[in-house]
Amino acid sequence: MTLQTPRRLAARTPLYHAGEPARDLIKLVSGVVMVFQIFEDGRRQVLDIVTAGELVHFQIDGELDHHAEALTVVEIVSIPVSALPDNRAWTEFVFDQMRGRLDRERRHVALLGQKSAAERLAEFLFLLSDRLTTPLGDIELPMSRQEIADYTGLTIETVSRLFSRWLRERRLVATGRRTYRIAGRLAA
């Protein structure tokens, strides 16, 4: 697999915007990236959270249909699309990445469509804890409450109200400025 030299980007730096030409695939070496769409009315829907070792997108031609922004300091490498046909290991890696993304997207659709607000936010926190390979229950949130609302399909007020309730009830314990520990049942 032929990788270009890694690039380091500061937190809150866009990797790309919707409408830009799709060229190389981008692999996240370290950090966390948010993939999202912006609707015509200005609303944002967070589609996925990409973590180290994963591909940011799978588009190999045409225009990108979404935006990507570094939530933390990130290191990325570009992988030429031309590497796909000639390298079986690379092709298998891309296929595995696509399978993982489809699984996450199915869970995201279920989260948005069939769960209560508390269930949505609780599942998001457990998902993020698992994805960022922190011990289950310890969560360092790289996202703002608005970004969490945009992922869960809730309003920022609902996200803030649930965080406040869970903190008050000691189901969620703040262990730092953006770090929390799950100490009880959240979705109840």
XYZ file of N, CA and C in Angstrom, residues 59-130:
216
model
N -15.420 7.695 -1.286
C -15.686 8.193 -2.628
C -14.387 8.250 -3.427
N -14.417 7.630 -4.615
C -13.191 7.572 -5.421
C -13.296 8.371 -6.712
N -14.478 8.946 -6.975
C -14.611 9.813 -8.139
C -15.784 10.761 -7.903
N -15.968 11.703 -8.803
C -17.047 12.672 -8.650
C -16.737 13.683 -7.562
N -17.804 14.227 -6.970
C -17.649 15.211 -5.903
C -17.989 14.591 -4.560
N -17.298 15.044 -3.526
C -17.618 14.611 -2.178
C -18.982 15.171 -1.788
N -19.797 14.357 -1.113
C -21.154 14.780 -0.765
C -21.293 15.163 0.708
N -20.178 15.340 1.382
C -20.211 15.651 2.802
C -18.948 16.430 3.178
N -18.919 16.900 4.404
C -17.782 17.635 4.945
C -17.072 16.752 5.974
N -15.798 17.051 6.250
C -15.063 16.370 7.323
C -14.232 17.412 8.049
N -14.271 17.354 9.381
C -13.548 18.308 10.220
C -12.844 17.574 11.356
N -11.608 17.961 11.616
C -10.856 17.393 12.738
C -11.477 17.893 14.042
N -11.848 16.974 14.931
C -12.348 17.363 16.249
C -11.192 17.557 17.223
N -10.112 16.835 16.966
C -8.906 16.916 17.785
C -7.744 17.150 16.822
N -6.554 17.287 17.352
C -5.375 17.286 16.481
C -5.364 15.920 15.794
N -5.171 15.909 14.471
C -5.196 14.649 13.725
C -3.960 14.527 12.857
N -3.670 13.295 12.510
C -2.657 12.992 11.516
C -3.337 12.125 10.474
N -3.206 12.526 9.198
C -3.860 11.805 8.107
C -2.847 11.466 7.023
N -3.173 10.437 6.266
C -2.399 10.109 5.066
C -3.379 9.938 3.912
N -2.939 10.337 2.741
C -3.725 10.147 1.525
C -3.265 8.877 0.838
N -4.222 8.149 0.303
C -3.930 6.891 -0.362
C -4.468 6.989 -1.779
N -3.592 6.903 -2.767
C -4.054 7.016 -4.156
C -5.059 5.920 -4.515
N -6.129 6.313 -5.175
C -7.136 5.355 -5.622
C -6.507 4.325 -6.547
N -5.466 4.716 -7.245
C -4.797 3.788 -8.168
C -4.205 2.579 -7.438
N -4.041 2.665 -6.126
C -3.490 1.546 -5.360
C -4.506 0.424 -5.162
N -5.783 0.709 -5.336
C -6.821 -0.291 -5.069
C -6.744 -1.531 -5.950
N -6.726 -1.405 -7.259
C -6.796 -2.619 -8.082
C -5.574 -3.526 -7.975
N -4.432 -2.977 -7.673
C -3.193 -3.744 -7.722
C -2.758 -4.339 -6.388
N -3.461 -4.038 -5.321
C -2.996 -4.462 -4.015
C -4.137 -5.146 -3.262
N -4.078 -6.471 -3.193
C -5.149 -7.249 -2.555
C -5.329 -6.869 -1.085
N -4.238 -6.676 -0.354
C -4.329 -6.325 1.067
C -5.044 -4.988 1.236
N -4.706 -4.039 0.376
C -5.337 -2.726 0.444
C -6.826 -2.823 0.106
N -7.173 -3.602 -0.906
C -8.568 -3.791 -1.287
C -9.349 -4.433 -0.141
N -8.769 -5.429 0.528
C -9.422 -6.070 1.672
C -9.601 -5.088 2.826
N -8.597 -4.223 3.039
C -8.702 -3.206 4.088
C -9.883 -2.275 3.806
N -10.002 -1.808 2.573
C -11.103 -0.909 2.213
C -12.442 -1.626 2.396
N -12.527 -2.885 1.988
C -13.762 -3.649 2.142
C -14.122 -3.793 3.624
N -13.155 -4.109 4.474
C -13.408 -4.216 5.916
C -13.875 -2.886 6.500
N -13.264 -1.808 6.044
C -13.662 -0.480 6.504
C -15.114 -0.173 6.106
N -15.475 -0.547 4.881
C -16.838 -0.308 4.415
C -17.845 -1.115 5.230
N -17.485 -2.343 5.540
C -18.367 -3.184 6.356
C -18.587 -2.572 7.737
N -17.507 -2.099 8.351
C -17.615 -1.461 9.661
C -18.464 -0.207 9.618
N -18.279 0.588 8.568
C -19.058 1.829 8.432
C -20.538 1.518 8.241
N -20.849 0.508 7.430
C -22.252 0.134 7.226
C -22.891 -0.316 8.532
N -22.164 -1.056 9.340
C -22.679 -1.496 10.629
C -22.978 -0.290 11.520
N -22.050 0.662 11.575
C -22.270 1.872 12.382
C -23.455 2.673 11.854
N -23.592 2.752 10.528
C -24.697 3.515 9.960
C -26.043 2.862 10.254
N -26.105 1.540 10.252
C -27.356 0.853 10.624
C -27.729 1.185 12.065
N -26.737 1.154 12.967
C -27.014 1.490 14.365
C -27.435 2.956 14.505
N -26.820 3.831 13.709
C -27.166 5.252 13.758
C -28.610 5.473 13.297
N -29.031 4.791 12.236
C -30.405 4.913 11.754
C -31.382 4.437 12.828
N -31.083 3.330 13.482
C -31.953 2.822 14.549
C -31.998 3.820 15.706
N -30.857 4.409 16.031
C -30.788 5.395 17.105
C -31.690 6.579 16.780
N -31.626 7.062 15.543
C -32.401 8.246 15.156
C -33.891 7.951 15.053
N -34.237 6.725 14.670
C -35.627 6.445 14.362
C -36.478 5.865 15.462
N -35.917 5.121 16.370
C -36.757 4.346 17.271
C -36.469 4.514 18.760
N -35.585 5.398 19.130
C -35.198 5.476 20.539
C -35.607 6.802 21.155
N -35.818 6.763 22.471
C -36.138 7.991 23.206
C -34.905 8.888 23.264
N -35.091 10.110 23.685
C -33.969 11.053 23.781
C -32.890 10.516 24.717
N -33.267 10.016 25.873
C -32.288 9.487 26.829
C -31.574 8.271 26.247
N -32.305 7.401 25.556
C -31.685 6.229 24.939
C -30.700 6.643 23.847
N -31.062 7.647 23.057
C -30.168 8.125 21.994
C -28.852 8.642 22.568
N -28.972 9.507 23.576
C -27.770 10.102 24.145
C -26.925 9.059 24.880
N -27.573 8.157 25.606
C -26.836 7.101 26.309
C -26.098 6.211 25.307
N -26.771 5.809 24.239
C -26.124 4.961 23.245
C -24.956 5.685 22.587
N -25.134 6.973 22.314
C -24.049 7.765 21.735
C -22.835 7.760 22.662
N -23.047 7.970 23.968
C -21.930 8.005 24.912
C -21.215 6.657 24.990
N -21.978 5.565 24.999
C -21.352 4.238 25.018
C -20.618 3.966 23.706
N -21.208 4.361 22.586
C -20.580 4.184 21.280
C -19.266 4.958 21.214
N -19.289 6.203 21.641
C -18.084 7.017 21.594
C -17.007 6.457 22.525
N -17.406 6.014 23.696
C -16.455 5.412 24.634
C -15.795 4.194 24.006
N -16.586 3.370 23.344
C -16.064 2.168 22.691
C -15.163 2.521 21.508
